[in-house]
Amino acid sequence: MRRWWKWAVYIGGMSVFAGSASFTVYCAWKVYMYHQPEEKPAIADRKKAYHFVLVPEELDNDYWRLVEKGAKAAAKEMGVRLEYIGPRQANIEEHVKILEKAAASKVDGIMTQGLTEQQFTPIINRIVEKNIPVITIDTDAPTSRRTAYIGTDNYYAGFIAGRALVEDTGGNANVAIITGSFEASHQQLRVKGFQDAVKHEKGIHIIAIEESDITRVQAAEKAYKILKEHPEVNAFYGTSALDAIGIAKVIEQFHRGRETYVIGFDTLPETIHYLEKGTIEATVVQEPYEMGYRAVKMMVDIIEGNHVPSINNTETRVIRKQDLPLRPARNYEVKHD
Ligand code: BGC
């Protein structure tokens, strides 16, 4: 009995010793590893592991499908994973929620717009605090902690639209503006640039300004309403991709035979169609494919510690019928793949 008890004490003592010894070794190993620089995987492997998210204003908008197309082409080239997620219909609250979710799922980089300073600057800053870099695309959030912006200089784009209208109408027009949104900063800048460009023109009068919620249906409804309420309007300026298309539909249906000047934004297939027919006289070119493509490449550069300029403006210019066909075709061909 005594002998058995002795063995029990001996075995117990040994296990306590072994336990504490392995714990000490484990702790020492942890401390050692903590001070070792993390071994970096080869660049090719790291790029494969990158996971970027692109959040557009509206998922199925043809303009955003072009941004997506460019981003996907770059992602394929660089071997990164790209997710394209966003609201089905433009909606700022939903847009912000999607950004929150993307940040919570710990992706490597997020690309989105900075539609309003009030709602987008705080969420962008929260994402950056989680060490996820943000690139603003199409619409900047200049006071946020985003690393870079890529897209049109929206004020300048509005300004050249205004100058084009002055040139094409000989400085005489009663203008109505249809804008995608009153609150989105790029739309405000496009309106402001336009107003500044025409403000010294005695013959140019801005009669009305309405909002389309970036839909062609509402752009058409608002154009119709304006023509009813202000029959003196003989020129329209549409500041988002589908506005001039909606305006053109109304003019063709209800305003035939009357000279109405239309200038819009972007070069989607329907816009080009109306430009060819002469219903739309001019449009401001943007480079959505380029924005998506370069944003992905820039994101890889940012993560790998390469310098990226904070403002990267893509090309913008006004085109008219005589400038067609556009080069290169990829800019206005939307293929849903
Ligand atoms: C703008 C986008 C917008 C789109 C709507 C474009 O002109 O740059 O921000 O989402 O129009 O159709």
PDB file of C-alpha atoms in Angstrom, residues 36-234:
ATOM      1  CA  GLN A  36      10.883  37.270 -35.861  1.00  0.00           C
ATOM      2  CA  PRO A  37       9.950  39.289 -38.948  1.00  0.00           C
ATOM      3  CA  GLU A  38       6.962  37.650 -40.637  1.00  0.00           C
ATOM      4  CA  GLU A  39       8.153  35.737 -43.660  1.00  0.00           C
ATOM      5  CA  LYS A  40       6.477  37.235 -46.720  1.00  0.00           C
ATOM      6  CA  PRO A  41       5.121  34.916 -49.369  1.00  0.00           C
ATOM      7  CA  ALA A  42       6.389  35.411 -52.923  1.00  0.00           C
ATOM      8  CA  ILE A  43       4.713  38.363 -54.676  1.00  0.00           C
ATOM      9  CA  ALA A  44       2.796  36.118 -57.066  1.00  0.00           C
ATOM     10  CA  ASP A  45       1.342  34.139 -54.128  1.00  0.00           C
ATOM     11  CA  ARG A  46       0.456  37.269 -52.214  1.00  0.00           C
ATOM     12  CA  LYS A  47      -1.378  38.782 -55.172  1.00  0.00           C
ATOM     13  CA  LYS A  48      -3.391  35.607 -55.563  1.00  0.00           C
ATOM     14  CA  ALA A  49      -4.482  35.970 -51.986  1.00  0.00           C
ATOM     15  CA  TYR A  50      -5.663  39.583 -52.357  1.00  0.00           C
ATOM     16  CA  HIS A  51      -9.385  40.074 -52.158  1.00  0.00           C
ATOM     17  CA  PHE A  52     -10.767  43.422 -53.338  1.00  0.00           C
ATOM     18  CA  VAL A  53     -14.320  44.704 -53.291  1.00  0.00           C
ATOM     19  CA  LEU A  54     -15.808  47.215 -55.698  1.00  0.00           C
ATOM     20  CA  VAL A  55     -19.029  48.842 -54.473  1.00  0.00           C
ATOM     21  CA  PRO A  56     -20.885  50.885 -57.117  1.00  0.00           C
ATOM     22  CA  GLU A  57     -23.762  53.297 -56.679  1.00  0.00           C
ATOM     23  CA  GLU A  58     -26.052  50.932 -58.597  1.00  0.00           C
ATOM     24  CA  LEU A  59     -25.231  47.337 -59.446  1.00  0.00           C
ATOM     25  CA  ASP A  60     -26.827  46.932 -62.846  1.00  0.00           C
ATOM     26  CA  ASN A  61     -26.245  50.421 -64.168  1.00  0.00           C
ATOM     27  CA  ASP A  62     -24.579  50.164 -67.602  1.00  0.00           C
ATOM     28  CA  TYR A  63     -21.991  52.769 -66.646  1.00  0.00           C
ATOM     29  CA  TRP A  64     -20.975  50.757 -63.567  1.00  0.00           C
ATOM     30  CA  ARG A  65     -20.882  47.543 -65.568  1.00  0.00           C
ATOM     31  CA  LEU A  66     -18.110  49.225 -67.581  1.00  0.00           C
ATOM     32  CA  VAL A  67     -16.209  50.099 -64.397  1.00  0.00           C
ATOM     33  CA  GLU A  68     -16.636  46.475 -63.315  1.00  0.00           C
ATOM     34  CA  LYS A  69     -15.405  45.222 -66.686  1.00  0.00           C
ATOM     35  CA  GLY A  70     -12.219  47.271 -66.424  1.00  0.00           C
ATOM     36  CA  ALA A  71     -11.671  46.196 -62.825  1.00  0.00           C
ATOM     37  CA  LYS A  72     -12.174  42.530 -63.711  1.00  0.00           C
ATOM     38  CA  ALA A  73      -9.703  42.755 -66.585  1.00  0.00           C
ATOM     39  CA  ALA A  74      -7.040  44.146 -64.235  1.00  0.00           C
ATOM     40  CA  ALA A  75      -7.914  41.618 -61.525  1.00  0.00           C
ATOM     41  CA  LYS A  76      -7.432  38.795 -64.012  1.00  0.00           C
ATOM     42  CA  GLU A  77      -4.084  40.205 -65.108  1.00  0.00           C
ATOM     43  CA  MET A  78      -2.881  40.650 -61.546  1.00  0.00           C
ATOM     44  CA  GLY A  79      -4.343  37.398 -60.235  1.00  0.00           C
ATOM     45  CA  VAL A  80      -6.429  39.078 -57.521  1.00  0.00           C
ATOM     46  CA  ARG A  81      -9.978  38.196 -56.483  1.00  0.00           C
ATOM     47  CA  LEU A  82     -12.508  40.931 -57.220  1.00  0.00           C
ATOM     48  CA  GLU A  83     -16.014  41.074 -55.829  1.00  0.00           C
ATOM     49  CA  TYR A  84     -18.576  43.477 -57.308  1.00  0.00           C
ATOM     50  CA  ILE A  85     -21.425  44.146 -54.885  1.00  0.00           C
ATOM     51  CA  GLY A  86     -23.774  47.104 -54.509  1.00  0.00           C
ATOM     52  CA  PRO A  87     -27.364  48.315 -54.197  1.00  0.00           C
ATOM     53  CA  ARG A  88     -29.805  47.092 -56.863  1.00  0.00           C
ATOM     54  CA  GLN A  89     -31.081  50.654 -57.126  1.00  0.00           C
ATOM     55  CA  ALA A  90     -29.139  53.727 -56.066  1.00  0.00           C
ATOM     56  CA  ASN A  91     -29.595  54.053 -52.309  1.00  0.00           C
ATOM     57  CA  ILE A  92     -27.047  55.672 -50.024  1.00  0.00           C
ATOM     58  CA  GLU A  93     -28.057  53.860 -46.799  1.00  0.00           C
ATOM     59  CA  GLU A  94     -27.776  50.490 -48.498  1.00  0.00           C
ATOM     60  CA  HIS A  95     -24.500  51.503 -50.122  1.00  0.00           C
ATOM     61  CA  VAL A  96     -23.029  52.377 -46.717  1.00  0.00           C
ATOM     62  CA  LYS A  97     -24.298  49.093 -45.197  1.00  0.00           C
ATOM     63  CA  ILE A  98     -22.605  47.108 -47.956  1.00  0.00           C
ATOM     64  CA  LEU A  99     -19.362  48.956 -47.224  1.00  0.00           C
ATOM     65  CA  GLU A 100     -19.693  48.119 -43.506  1.00  0.00           C
ATOM     66  CA  LYS A 101     -20.140  44.442 -44.357  1.00  0.00           C
ATOM     67  CA  ALA A 102     -17.182  44.393 -46.728  1.00  0.00           C
ATOM     68  CA  ALA A 103     -15.019  45.955 -44.024  1.00  0.00           C
ATOM     69  CA  ALA A 104     -16.208  43.406 -41.450  1.00  0.00           C
ATOM     70  CA  SER A 105     -15.268  40.529 -43.729  1.00  0.00           C
ATOM     71  CA  LYS A 106     -11.658  41.787 -43.659  1.00  0.00           C
ATOM     72  CA  VAL A 107     -10.990  42.217 -47.346  1.00  0.00           C
ATOM     73  CA  ASP A 108      -7.651  43.596 -48.571  1.00  0.00           C
ATOM     74  CA  GLY A 109      -8.944  46.704 -50.337  1.00  0.00           C
ATOM     75  CA  ILE A 110     -12.203  48.543 -51.064  1.00  0.00           C
ATOM     76  CA  MET A 111     -13.070  50.729 -54.050  1.00  0.00           C
ATOM     77  CA  THR A 112     -16.162  52.889 -53.952  1.00  0.00           C
ATOM     78  CA  GLN A 113     -17.563  56.389 -54.466  1.00  0.00           C
ATOM     79  CA  GLY A 114     -17.612  59.204 -51.973  1.00  0.00           C
ATOM     80  CA  LEU A 115     -21.145  60.259 -52.815  1.00  0.00           C
ATOM     81  CA  THR A 116     -21.756  62.562 -49.864  1.00  0.00           C
ATOM     82  CA  GLU A 117     -19.258  63.864 -47.375  1.00  0.00           C
ATOM     83  CA  GLN A 118     -21.644  63.373 -44.462  1.00  0.00           C
ATOM     84  CA  GLN A 119     -22.315  59.681 -45.045  1.00  0.00           C
ATOM     85  CA  PHE A 120     -19.210  58.470 -46.862  1.00  0.00           C
ATOM     86  CA  THR A 121     -16.310  60.186 -45.085  1.00  0.00           C
ATOM     87  CA  PRO A 122     -17.036  58.503 -41.704  1.00  0.00           C
ATOM     88  CA  ILE A 123     -17.446  55.004 -43.177  1.00  0.00           C
ATOM     89  CA  ILE A 124     -14.329  55.379 -45.333  1.00  0.00           C
ATOM     90  CA  ASN A 125     -12.372  56.484 -42.257  1.00  0.00           C
ATOM     91  CA  ARG A 126     -13.670  53.535 -40.243  1.00  0.00           C
ATOM     92  CA  ILE A 127     -12.551  51.154 -42.990  1.00  0.00           C
ATOM     93  CA  VAL A 128      -9.098  52.752 -43.122  1.00  0.00           C
ATOM     94  CA  GLU A 129      -8.807  52.434 -39.325  1.00  0.00           C
ATOM     95  CA  LYS A 130      -9.143  48.680 -39.834  1.00  0.00           C
ATOM     96  CA  ASN A 131      -6.060  48.847 -42.061  1.00  0.00           C
ATOM     97  CA  ILE A 132      -8.057  48.301 -45.225  1.00  0.00           C
ATOM     98  CA  PRO A 133      -7.023  50.809 -47.908  1.00  0.00           C
ATOM     99  CA  VAL A 134      -9.789  52.638 -49.777  1.00  0.00           C
ATOM    100  CA  ILE A 135      -9.701  54.086 -53.286  1.00  0.00           C
ATOM    101  CA  THR A 136     -12.520  56.397 -54.274  1.00  0.00           C
ATOM    102  CA  ILE A 137     -13.646  55.923 -57.826  1.00  0.00           C
ATOM    103  CA  ASP A 138     -15.821  58.166 -60.034  1.00  0.00           C
ATOM    104  CA  THR A 139     -16.700  60.429 -57.069  1.00  0.00           C
ATOM    105  CA  ASP A 140     -14.112  61.543 -54.565  1.00  0.00           C
ATOM    106  CA  ALA A 141     -14.364  61.965 -50.784  1.00  0.00           C
ATOM    107  CA  PRO A 142     -11.489  64.457 -50.546  1.00  0.00           C
ATOM    108  CA  THR A 143     -11.687  65.019 -46.794  1.00  0.00           C
ATOM    109  CA  SER A 144     -11.678  61.303 -45.975  1.00  0.00           C
ATOM    110  CA  ARG A 145      -8.617  59.139 -45.306  1.00  0.00           C
ATOM    111  CA  ARG A 146      -8.892  57.337 -48.651  1.00  0.00           C
ATOM    112  CA  THR A 147      -5.504  56.743 -50.211  1.00  0.00           C
ATOM    113  CA  ALA A 148      -6.378  57.813 -53.733  1.00  0.00           C
ATOM    114  CA  TYR A 149      -9.109  58.969 -56.092  1.00  0.00           C
ATOM    115  CA  ILE A 150      -9.462  57.841 -59.675  1.00  0.00           C
ATOM    116  CA  GLY A 151     -12.048  59.353 -61.990  1.00  0.00           C
ATOM    117  CA  THR A 152     -13.259  62.414 -63.808  1.00  0.00           C
ATOM    118  CA  ASP A 153     -12.605  65.921 -62.533  1.00  0.00           C
ATOM    119  CA  ASN A 154     -16.325  66.462 -62.099  1.00  0.00           C
ATOM    120  CA  TYR A 155     -16.253  70.265 -61.817  1.00  0.00           C
ATOM    121  CA  TYR A 156     -14.185  70.532 -64.991  1.00  0.00           C
ATOM    122  CA  ALA A 157     -16.505  68.098 -66.777  1.00  0.00           C
ATOM    123  CA  GLY A 158     -19.500  70.287 -65.891  1.00  0.00           C
ATOM    124  CA  PHE A 159     -17.594  73.375 -66.987  1.00  0.00           C
ATOM    125  CA  ILE A 160     -16.782  71.999 -70.443  1.00  0.00           C
ATOM    126  CA  ALA A 161     -20.417  70.933 -70.813  1.00  0.00           C
ATOM    127  CA  GLY A 162     -21.426  74.543 -70.160  1.00  0.00           C
ATOM    128  CA  ARG A 163     -18.923  75.929 -72.654  1.00  0.00           C
ATOM    129  CA  ALA A 164     -20.084  73.406 -75.273  1.00  0.00           C
ATOM    130  CA  LEU A 165     -23.697  74.497 -74.776  1.00  0.00           C
ATOM    131  CA  VAL A 166     -22.719  78.161 -75.186  1.00  0.00           C
ATOM    132  CA  GLU A 167     -20.794  77.367 -78.355  1.00  0.00           C
ATOM    133  CA  ASP A 168     -23.478  75.171 -79.898  1.00  0.00           C
ATOM    134  CA  THR A 169     -26.422  77.471 -79.135  1.00  0.00           C
ATOM    135  CA  GLY A 170     -24.617  80.677 -80.057  1.00  0.00           C
ATOM    136  CA  GLY A 171     -24.973  81.813 -76.448  1.00  0.00           C
ATOM    137  CA  ASN A 172     -28.787  81.878 -76.507  1.00  0.00           C
ATOM    138  CA  ALA A 173     -30.739  79.239 -74.637  1.00  0.00           C
ATOM    139  CA  ASN A 174     -33.301  78.664 -71.919  1.00  0.00           C
ATOM    140  CA  VAL A 175     -31.803  75.708 -70.117  1.00  0.00           C
ATOM    141  CA  ALA A 176     -33.232  72.989 -67.877  1.00  0.00           C
ATOM    142  CA  ILE A 177     -30.883  70.767 -65.918  1.00  0.00           C
ATOM    143  CA  ILE A 178     -31.689  67.193 -64.973  1.00  0.00           C
ATOM    144  CA  THR A 179     -29.247  65.864 -62.422  1.00  0.00           C
ATOM    145  CA  GLY A 180     -28.820  62.326 -61.083  1.00  0.00           C
ATOM    146  CA  SER A 181     -29.074  63.487 -57.491  1.00  0.00           C
ATOM    147  CA  PHE A 182     -29.178  66.749 -55.587  1.00  0.00           C
ATOM    148  CA  GLU A 183     -27.066  65.346 -52.754  1.00  0.00           C
ATOM    149  CA  ALA A 184     -24.291  63.437 -54.540  1.00  0.00           C
ATOM    150  CA  SER A 185     -21.146  65.534 -54.709  1.00  0.00           C
ATOM    151  CA  HIS A 186     -20.117  64.634 -58.269  1.00  0.00           C
ATOM    152  CA  GLN A 187     -23.557  65.668 -59.520  1.00  0.00           C
ATOM    153  CA  GLN A 188     -23.330  68.927 -57.559  1.00  0.00           C
ATOM    154  CA  LEU A 189     -19.893  69.596 -59.054  1.00  0.00           C
ATOM    155  CA  ARG A 190     -21.155  68.930 -62.575  1.00  0.00           C
ATOM    156  CA  VAL A 191     -23.968  71.413 -62.007  1.00  0.00           C
ATOM    157  CA  LYS A 192     -21.673  74.001 -60.400  1.00  0.00           C
ATOM    158  CA  GLY A 193     -19.089  73.729 -63.192  1.00  0.00           C
ATOM    159  CA  PHE A 194     -21.858  74.217 -65.741  1.00  0.00           C
ATOM    160  CA  GLN A 195     -23.365  77.207 -63.918  1.00  0.00           C
ATOM    161  CA  ASP A 196     -19.950  78.856 -63.679  1.00  0.00           C
ATOM    162  CA  ALA A 197     -19.276  78.281 -67.360  1.00  0.00           C
ATOM    163  CA  VAL A 198     -22.475  80.049 -68.430  1.00  0.00           C
ATOM    164  CA  LYS A 199     -22.807  82.683 -65.718  1.00  0.00           C
ATOM    165  CA  HIS A 200     -21.414  85.577 -67.792  1.00  0.00           C
ATOM    166  CA  GLU A 201     -23.501  84.699 -70.837  1.00  0.00           C
ATOM    167  CA  LYS A 202     -26.341  87.182 -71.079  1.00  0.00           C
ATOM    168  CA  GLY A 203     -28.368  84.983 -73.418  1.00  0.00           C
ATOM    169  CA  ILE A 204     -28.212  81.831 -71.303  1.00  0.00           C
ATOM    170  CA  HIS A 205     -30.873  81.380 -68.646  1.00  0.00           C
ATOM    171  CA  ILE A 206     -31.135  78.385 -66.329  1.00  0.00           C
ATOM    172  CA  ILE A 207     -34.875  77.958 -65.913  1.00  0.00           C
ATOM    173  CA  ALA A 208     -35.274  74.738 -63.937  1.00  0.00           C
ATOM    174  CA  ILE A 209     -33.350  71.988 -62.237  1.00  0.00           C
ATOM    175  CA  GLU A 210     -34.766  68.568 -61.402  1.00  0.00           C
ATOM    176  CA  GLU A 211     -33.512  65.240 -60.029  1.00  0.00           C
ATOM    177  CA  SER A 212     -33.683  61.851 -61.798  1.00  0.00           C
ATOM    178  CA  ASP A 213     -32.435  59.415 -59.117  1.00  0.00           C
ATOM    179  CA  ILE A 214     -30.061  58.278 -61.882  1.00  0.00           C
ATOM    180  CA  THR A 215     -32.900  56.533 -63.736  1.00  0.00           C
ATOM    181  CA  ARG A 216     -33.918  57.138 -67.350  1.00  0.00           C
ATOM    182  CA  VAL A 217     -37.592  56.837 -66.380  1.00  0.00           C
ATOM    183  CA  GLN A 218     -37.424  59.693 -63.891  1.00  0.00           C
ATOM    184  CA  ALA A 219     -35.251  61.738 -66.237  1.00  0.00           C
ATOM    185  CA  ALA A 220     -37.996  61.356 -68.852  1.00  0.00           C
ATOM    186  CA  GLU A 221     -40.762  62.229 -66.365  1.00  0.00           C
ATOM    187  CA  LYS A 222     -38.915  65.335 -65.212  1.00  0.00           C
ATOM    188  CA  ALA A 223     -38.162  66.433 -68.784  1.00  0.00           C
ATOM    189  CA  TYR A 224     -41.849  66.080 -69.625  1.00  0.00           C
ATOM    190  CA  LYS A 225     -42.882  68.065 -66.542  1.00  0.00           C
ATOM    191  CA  ILE A 226     -40.380  70.827 -67.334  1.00  0.00           C
ATOM    192  CA  LEU A 227     -41.588  71.162 -70.921  1.00  0.00           C
ATOM    193  CA  LYS A 228     -45.176  71.462 -69.683  1.00  0.00           C
ATOM    194  CA  GLU A 229     -44.378  73.982 -66.961  1.00  0.00           C
ATOM    195  CA  HIS A 230     -41.787  75.964 -68.905  1.00  0.00           C
ATOM    196  CA  PRO A 231     -42.559  75.868 -72.620  1.00  0.00           C
ATOM    197  CA  GLU A 232     -39.758  78.393 -73.188  1.00  0.00           C
ATOM    198  CA  VAL A 233     -37.118  75.747 -72.364  1.00  0.00           C
ATOM    199  CA  ASN A 234     -35.170  74.915 -75.501  1.00  0.00           C
TER     200      ASN A 234
END
